[in-house]
Amino acid sequence: MAGLVGYLYWMPPMVPAMAAPSPTRLAEQAQRAYRQQHAMRAASAPGEWQLAALDSQSGEQLRYLGRFAPPLPVTDAQGGQWLLGSFSANTEASANAGEDSFATPGVSRLLLWQLQGGRYVLRSERQRQSGSQGMAPAVRMLQLGSHARGWVVESRYLHMGYQWAQAEFFLAAGGAILPMGQLVTRADNRGACVDGAVECAPPTDLQAQWRLATRPGLPFYPLEVQWSGMLNGQRIARHLSLLPERHSRRYPFPEALNVSF
């Protein structure tokens, strides 16, 4: 009698492959770790965070209310993966309304993470403050060249008749946040010369407008700057196309046009 012989083959259970975390989730994890490191607490408004920190100018402990900008994942020319971000916070006393808090400016922090071992690790940060009545400097992320990324930090002040504003450029390179120079975008002293004053400085009302001229394939795009207005009582109109200097990586802004009061 022929018998039936059954063979049982053991098959390993099917385990679903673990999907790699999305860039959005990795960015959220990086921001969460940063908040924990700096003991930030959730504020009443959605997406707003409370930070207690020392003011570098007065040395007193202040409370700030701020938000993270949407982070930007980028890949450098060598294939390294980075995350650019920023956190900007106004003084709590300013109530986000630009009240007169000149001595206690708001803060903005530039943040640079590197993807290592499946997570973003903070490699560098840089803090900027503004004299704009308790409000933080404005931060934008820029594509500075074919693989070059960075930030522009724009700040201003109005004080005793003087108006002044600047744009600071920063480059993310080699795990560091490198300053690329400061461009004065507004300088106006006309309000400081009150009626009846014995001596008044020559009037200045100078503006600078800038843009990055995209040139595919270039390591850095030209920074086009147009100056107009009045400098020390003289009408001025000037245009320059600037590239960062090779070794310093700083833009050669003309000192005579970077007016300070």
mmCIF file of C-alpha atoms in Angstrom:
data_model
loop_
_atom_site.group_PDB
_atom_site.id
_atom_site.type_symbol
_atom_site.label_atom_id
_atom_site.label_comp_id
_atom_site.label_asym_id
_atom_site.label_seq_id
_atom_site.Cartn_x
_atom_site.Cartn_y
_atom_site.Cartn_z
ATOM 1 C CA MET A 1 0.000 0.000 0.000
ATOM 2 C CA ALA A 2 1.382 3.218 -1.007
ATOM 3 C CA GLY A 3 1.449 5.792 1.714
ATOM 4 C CA LEU A 4 1.199 9.480 1.440
ATOM 5 C CA VAL A 5 4.072 11.360 2.894
ATOM 6 C CA GLY A 6 3.471 14.968 3.712
ATOM 7 C CA TYR A 7 6.287 17.434 3.677
ATOM 8 C CA LEU A 8 6.010 20.588 5.695
ATOM 9 C CA TYR A 9 8.165 23.418 4.551
ATOM 10 C CA TRP A 10 8.668 26.189 7.128
ATOM 11 C CA MET A 11 8.446 29.649 5.657
ATOM 12 C CA PRO A 12 9.624 32.630 7.659
ATOM 13 C CA PRO A 13 6.848 35.092 8.471
ATOM 14 C CA MET A 14 6.532 38.054 6.164
ATOM 15 C CA VAL A 15 7.740 41.143 7.982
ATOM 16 C CA PRO A 16 6.894 44.470 6.346
ATOM 17 C CA ALA A 17 9.986 46.482 5.480
ATOM 18 C CA MET A 18 10.502 49.470 7.733
ATOM 19 C CA ALA A 19 10.166 52.616 5.680
ATOM 20 C CA ALA A 20 12.785 55.262 6.267
ATOM 21 C CA PRO A 21 11.429 58.286 8.138
ATOM 22 C CA SER A 22 10.301 61.060 5.840
ATOM 23 C CA PRO A 23 12.345 64.286 5.689
ATOM 24 C CA THR A 24 9.416 66.089 7.309
ATOM 25 C CA ARG A 25 9.396 63.692 10.248
ATOM 26 C CA LEU A 26 13.169 63.910 10.652
ATOM 27 C CA ALA A 27 12.940 67.706 10.651
ATOM 28 C CA GLU A 28 10.212 67.607 13.310
ATOM 29 C CA GLN A 29 12.413 65.350 15.441
ATOM 30 C CA ALA A 30 15.328 67.780 15.089
ATOM 31 C CA GLN A 31 13.209 70.733 16.157
ATOM 32 C CA ARG A 32 11.746 68.762 19.066
ATOM 33 C CA ALA A 33 15.234 67.912 20.325
ATOM 34 C CA TYR A 34 16.229 71.575 20.044
ATOM 35 C CA ARG A 35 13.177 72.674 22.032
ATOM 36 C CA GLN A 36 13.950 70.145 24.761
ATOM 37 C CA GLN A 37 17.585 71.249 24.915
ATOM 38 C CA HIS A 38 16.540 74.872 25.473
ATOM 39 C CA ALA A 39 13.612 74.080 27.782
ATOM 40 C CA MET A 40 11.065 75.708 25.466
ATOM 41 C CA ARG A 41 7.430 75.555 26.463
ATOM 42 C CA ALA A 42 4.387 75.670 24.228
ATOM 43 C CA ALA A 43 2.760 79.114 24.175
ATOM 44 C CA SER A 44 -0.942 79.871 23.871
ATOM 45 C CA ALA A 45 -0.841 80.400 20.084
ATOM 46 C CA PRO A 46 -0.452 77.231 17.956
ATOM 47 C CA GLY A 47 3.102 76.731 16.724
ATOM 48 C CA GLU A 48 4.498 79.374 19.091
ATOM 49 C CA TRP A 49 7.099 78.591 21.740
ATOM 50 C CA GLN A 50 8.236 80.384 24.864
ATOM 51 C CA LEU A 51 11.962 80.745 25.482
ATOM 52 C CA ALA A 52 13.720 82.184 28.526
ATOM 53 C CA ALA A 53 17.182 83.483 27.667
ATOM 54 C CA LEU A 54 19.749 86.073 28.630
ATOM 55 C CA ASP A 55 19.796 89.286 26.642
ATOM 56 C CA SER A 56 23.377 89.730 25.448
ATOM 57 C CA GLN A 57 23.109 93.518 25.675
ATOM 58 C CA SER A 58 21.559 94.003 29.108
ATOM 59 C CA GLY A 59 22.508 90.680 30.728
ATOM 60 C CA GLU A 60 19.004 90.263 32.151
ATOM 61 C CA GLN A 61 16.791 87.204 31.827
ATOM 62 C CA LEU A 62 14.042 87.809 29.274
ATOM 63 C CA ARG A 63 11.141 85.810 27.973
ATOM 64 C CA TYR A 64 10.625 85.479 24.231
ATOM 65 C CA LEU A 65 7.805 84.135 22.093
ATOM 66 C CA GLY A 66 8.861 82.644 18.784
ATOM 67 C CA ARG A 67 8.339 80.266 15.896
ATOM 68 C CA PHE A 68 10.462 77.942 13.786
ATOM 69 C CA ALA A 69 10.624 78.644 10.065
ATOM 70 C CA PRO A 70 9.819 75.717 7.740
ATOM 71 C CA PRO A 71 13.154 73.845 7.496
ATOM 72 C CA LEU A 72 14.926 73.272 4.205
ATOM 73 C CA PRO A 73 16.573 69.876 3.467
ATOM 74 C CA VAL A 74 19.505 70.254 1.050
ATOM 75 C CA THR A 75 22.262 68.107 -0.437
ATOM 76 C CA ASP A 76 25.739 69.537 -0.900
ATOM 77 C CA ALA A 77 28.101 68.967 -3.830
ATOM 78 C CA GLN A 78 29.657 65.953 -2.035
ATOM 79 C CA GLY A 79 26.314 64.282 -1.369
ATOM 80 C CA GLY A 80 26.087 65.282 2.287
ATOM 81 C CA GLN A 81 22.564 65.887 3.566
ATOM 82 C CA TRP A 82 21.785 68.951 5.662
ATOM 83 C CA LEU A 83 18.827 70.747 7.162
ATOM 84 C CA LEU A 84 18.704 74.543 7.310
ATOM 85 C CA GLY A 85 16.351 76.210 9.742
ATOM 86 C CA SER A 86 15.769 79.208 11.944
ATOM 87 C CA PHE A 87 13.940 80.244 15.085
ATOM 88 C CA SER A 88 12.772 83.850 15.512
ATOM 89 C CA ALA A 89 11.353 85.233 18.739
ATOM 90 C CA ASN A 90 10.081 88.617 19.870
ATOM 91 C CA THR A 91 10.322 89.822 23.437
ATOM 92 C CA GLU A 92 7.191 88.947 25.375
ATOM 93 C CA ALA A 93 6.943 92.606 26.428
ATOM 94 C CA SER A 94 6.598 93.704 22.809
ATOM 95 C CA ALA A 95 3.424 91.603 22.457
ATOM 96 C CA ASN A 96 4.400 91.143 18.790
ATOM 97 C CA ALA A 97 3.313 94.713 18.165
ATOM 98 C CA GLY A 98 6.642 96.515 17.803
ATOM 99 C CA GLU A 99 6.286 98.493 21.021
ATOM 100 C CA ASP A 100 9.205 100.600 22.131
ATOM 101 C CA SER A 101 11.645 97.996 23.477
ATOM 102 C CA PHE A 102 14.792 99.300 21.855
ATOM 103 C CA ALA A 103 17.090 98.119 24.679
ATOM 104 C CA THR A 104 15.724 94.565 24.623
ATOM 105 C CA PRO A 105 15.683 93.429 21.008
ATOM 106 C CA GLY A 106 14.155 90.288 19.644
ATOM 107 C CA VAL A 107 16.376 87.395 18.561
ATOM 108 C CA SER A 108 16.717 85.127 15.552
ATOM 109 C CA ARG A 109 18.779 81.944 15.516
ATOM 110 C CA LEU A 110 20.144 80.302 12.392
ATOM 111 C CA LEU A 111 20.268 76.507 12.720
ATOM 112 C CA LEU A 112 22.216 73.923 10.721
ATOM 113 C CA TRP A 113 21.727 70.163 11.154
ATOM 114 C CA GLN A 114 23.540 67.270 9.439
ATOM 115 C CA LEU A 115 21.952 63.897 8.670
ATOM 116 C CA GLN A 116 23.934 61.284 10.602
ATOM 117 C CA GLY A 117 22.832 57.739 11.451
ATOM 118 C CA GLY A 118 19.270 58.316 10.324
ATOM 119 C CA ARG A 119 18.703 61.530 12.260
ATOM 120 C CA TYR A 120 19.586 65.199 12.026
ATOM 121 C CA VAL A 121 22.317 66.320 14.421
ATOM 122 C CA LEU A 122 22.749 70.020 15.183
ATOM 123 C CA ARG A 123 26.146 71.123 13.907
ATOM 124 C CA SER A 124 26.032 74.904 14.203
ATOM 125 C CA GLU A 125 23.843 77.814 15.274
ATOM 126 C CA ARG A 126 24.237 81.567 15.230
ATOM 127 C CA GLN A 127 22.132 84.172 17.016
ATOM 128 C CA ARG A 128 21.350 87.637 15.700
ATOM 129 C CA GLN A 129 19.598 90.475 17.522
ATOM 130 C CA SER A 130 17.847 93.519 16.186
ATOM 131 C CA GLY A 131 17.284 97.027 17.442
ATOM 132 C CA SER A 132 13.782 97.003 16.005
ATOM 133 C CA GLN A 133 11.711 97.736 19.130
ATOM 134 C CA GLY A 134 11.651 94.265 20.649
ATOM 135 C CA MET A 135 10.956 92.495 17.364
ATOM 136 C CA ALA A 136 13.172 89.785 15.923
ATOM 137 C CA PRO A 137 15.182 90.222 12.716
ATOM 138 C CA ALA A 138 13.545 88.711 9.650
ATOM 139 C CA VAL A 139 15.225 85.535 8.350
ATOM 140 C CA ARG A 140 14.954 83.965 4.906
ATOM 141 C CA MET A 141 16.773 80.970 3.466
ATOM 142 C CA LEU A 142 18.539 81.526 0.147
ATOM 143 C CA GLN A 143 19.994 79.531 -2.700
ATOM 144 C CA LEU A 144 23.297 81.355 -3.133
ATOM 145 C CA GLY A 145 24.681 79.140 -5.908
ATOM 146 C CA SER A 146 24.252 75.806 -7.659
ATOM 147 C CA HIS A 147 24.945 73.939 -4.384
ATOM 148 C CA ALA A 148 25.388 76.874 -2.005
ATOM 149 C CA ARG A 149 22.656 77.547 0.551
ATOM 150 C CA GLY A 150 22.395 80.083 3.307
ATOM 151 C CA TRP A 151 20.341 82.787 4.977
ATOM 152 C CA VAL A 152 19.737 86.515 4.869
ATOM 153 C CA VAL A 153 18.958 88.273 8.168
ATOM 154 C CA GLU A 154 17.265 91.652 7.758
ATOM 155 C CA SER A 155 17.109 94.057 10.684
ATOM 156 C CA ARG A 156 16.388 97.733 11.199
ATOM 157 C CA TYR A 157 16.044 100.478 13.769
ATOM 158 C CA LEU A 158 14.410 103.866 14.148
ATOM 159 C CA HIS A 159 15.902 105.989 16.910
ATOM 160 C CA MET A 160 15.945 109.738 17.588
ATOM 161 C CA GLY A 161 15.297 110.584 13.956
ATOM 162 C CA TYR A 162 17.708 108.067 12.437
ATOM 163 C CA GLN A 163 16.460 105.230 10.236
ATOM 164 C CA TRP A 164 18.820 102.405 9.414
ATOM 165 C CA ALA A 165 18.481 98.867 8.031
ATOM 166 C CA GLN A 166 20.810 96.108 6.922
ATOM 167 C CA ALA A 167 20.866 92.670 5.296
ATOM 168 C CA GLU A 168 23.371 90.148 6.683
ATOM 169 C CA PHE A 169 24.270 87.172 4.507
ATOM 170 C CA PHE A 170 25.354 83.784 5.865
ATOM 171 C CA LEU A 171 26.593 80.620 4.138
ATOM 172 C CA ALA A 172 26.126 77.008 5.276
ATOM 173 C CA ALA A 173 29.435 75.266 4.525
ATOM 174 C CA GLY A 174 31.337 72.390 6.105
ATOM 175 C CA GLY A 175 29.046 72.194 9.106
ATOM 176 C CA ALA A 176 29.515 75.884 9.915
ATOM 177 C CA ILE A 177 27.473 79.052 9.451
ATOM 178 C CA LEU A 178 29.840 81.559 7.837
ATOM 179 C CA PRO A 179 29.208 85.336 7.683
ATOM 180 C CA MET A 180 29.336 86.723 4.148
ATOM 181 C CA GLY A 181 29.051 90.417 4.994
ATOM 182 C CA GLN A 182 26.563 93.114 5.872
ATOM 183 C CA LEU A 183 24.840 95.342 3.332
ATOM 184 C CA VAL A 184 23.277 98.574 4.611
ATOM 185 C CA THR A 185 19.934 98.779 2.820
ATOM 186 C CA ARG A 186 18.625 102.019 4.355
ATOM 187 C CA ALA A 187 20.390 104.984 5.940
ATOM 188 C CA ASP A 188 18.434 108.157 6.666
ATOM 189 C CA ASN A 189 19.561 110.886 9.054
ATOM 190 C CA ARG A 190 17.149 113.633 7.984
ATOM 191 C CA GLY A 191 14.870 113.265 11.002
ATOM 192 C CA ALA A 192 17.774 113.826 13.388
ATOM 193 C CA CYS A 193 18.247 117.460 12.331
ATOM 194 C CA VAL A 194 15.563 119.277 14.287
ATOM 195 C CA ASP A 195 14.473 122.829 13.583
ATOM 196 C CA GLY A 196 16.797 125.401 15.093
ATOM 197 C CA ALA A 197 19.788 123.078 15.424
ATOM 198 C CA VAL A 198 23.092 124.943 15.153
ATOM 199 C CA GLU A 199 24.878 122.141 13.313
ATOM 200 C CA CYS A 200 23.389 119.419 11.160
ATOM 201 C CA ALA A 201 25.181 116.649 9.333
ATOM 202 C CA PRO A 202 24.802 116.704 5.538
ATOM 203 C CA PRO A 203 21.571 114.899 4.648
ATOM 204 C CA THR A 204 21.721 111.198 3.807
ATOM 205 C CA ASP A 205 18.784 109.210 2.458
ATOM 206 C CA LEU A 206 20.343 106.137 0.873
ATOM 207 C CA GLN A 207 18.638 102.910 -0.212
ATOM 208 C CA ALA A 208 20.151 99.683 -1.539
ATOM 209 C CA GLN A 209 18.113 97.048 -3.374
ATOM 210 C CA TRP A 210 19.599 93.607 -4.017
ATOM 211 C CA ARG A 211 18.781 90.363 -5.784
ATOM 212 C CA LEU A 212 20.569 87.131 -6.607
ATOM 213 C CA ALA A 213 20.932 86.600 -10.361
ATOM 214 C CA THR A 214 20.487 82.862 -10.958
ATOM 215 C CA ARG A 215 23.180 81.437 -13.229
ATOM 216 C CA PRO A 216 22.856 77.619 -13.471
ATOM 217 C CA GLY A 217 26.107 75.797 -12.775
ATOM 218 C CA LEU A 218 27.881 78.638 -10.970
ATOM 219 C CA PRO A 219 29.165 77.922 -7.444
ATOM 220 C CA PHE A 220 27.829 81.343 -6.386
ATOM 221 C CA TYR A 221 25.265 83.498 -8.132
ATOM 222 C CA PRO A 222 26.072 87.196 -8.658
ATOM 223 C CA LEU A 223 24.547 89.490 -6.053
ATOM 224 C CA GLU A 224 23.172 92.490 -7.949
ATOM 225 C CA VAL A 225 23.020 95.664 -5.815
ATOM 226 C CA GLN A 226 21.549 99.008 -6.831
ATOM 227 C CA TRP A 227 22.161 102.082 -4.637
ATOM 228 C CA SER A 228 20.100 105.252 -5.023
ATOM 229 C CA GLY A 229 19.228 108.389 -3.108
ATOM 230 C CA MET A 230 21.444 110.883 -1.330
ATOM 231 C CA LEU A 231 24.752 110.429 0.488
ATOM 232 C CA ASN A 232 26.188 113.337 2.489
ATOM 233 C CA GLY A 233 24.168 115.812 0.463
ATOM 234 C CA GLN A 234 25.129 114.355 -2.934
ATOM 235 C CA ARG A 235 22.825 112.463 -5.288
ATOM 236 C CA ILE A 236 23.996 108.919 -5.939
ATOM 237 C CA ALA A 237 23.118 106.085 -8.319
ATOM 238 C CA ARG A 238 25.365 103.050 -8.499
ATOM 239 C CA HIS A 239 25.069 99.412 -9.551
ATOM 240 C CA LEU A 240 27.462 96.535 -8.783
ATOM 241 C CA SER A 241 27.436 92.806 -9.510
ATOM 242 C CA LEU A 242 29.242 91.119 -6.615
ATOM 243 C CA LEU A 243 30.643 87.631 -6.043
ATOM 244 C CA PRO A 244 32.068 86.376 -2.737
ATOM 245 C CA GLU A 245 35.831 86.742 -2.413
ATOM 246 C CA ARG A 246 37.550 83.414 -2.964
ATOM 247 C CA HIS A 247 39.194 82.894 0.420
ATOM 248 C CA SER A 248 36.973 84.853 2.823
ATOM 249 C CA ARG A 249 33.702 84.018 1.020
ATOM 250 C CA ARG A 250 32.518 87.525 1.870
ATOM 251 C CA TYR A 251 30.874 89.971 -0.509
ATOM 252 C CA PRO A 252 33.067 93.044 -1.163
ATOM 253 C CA PHE A 253 30.489 95.671 -0.217
ATOM 254 C CA PRO A 254 31.884 99.212 -0.665
ATOM 255 C CA GLU A 255 32.617 100.681 2.771
ATOM 256 C CA ALA A 256 31.620 104.177 1.686
ATOM 257 C CA LEU A 257 28.086 102.976 0.918
ATOM 258 C CA ASN A 258 27.700 100.927 4.107
ATOM 259 C CA VAL A 259 26.708 103.975 6.136
ATOM 260 C CA SER A 260 26.500 103.835 9.922
ATOM 261 C CA PHE A 261 25.301 106.557 12.280
#
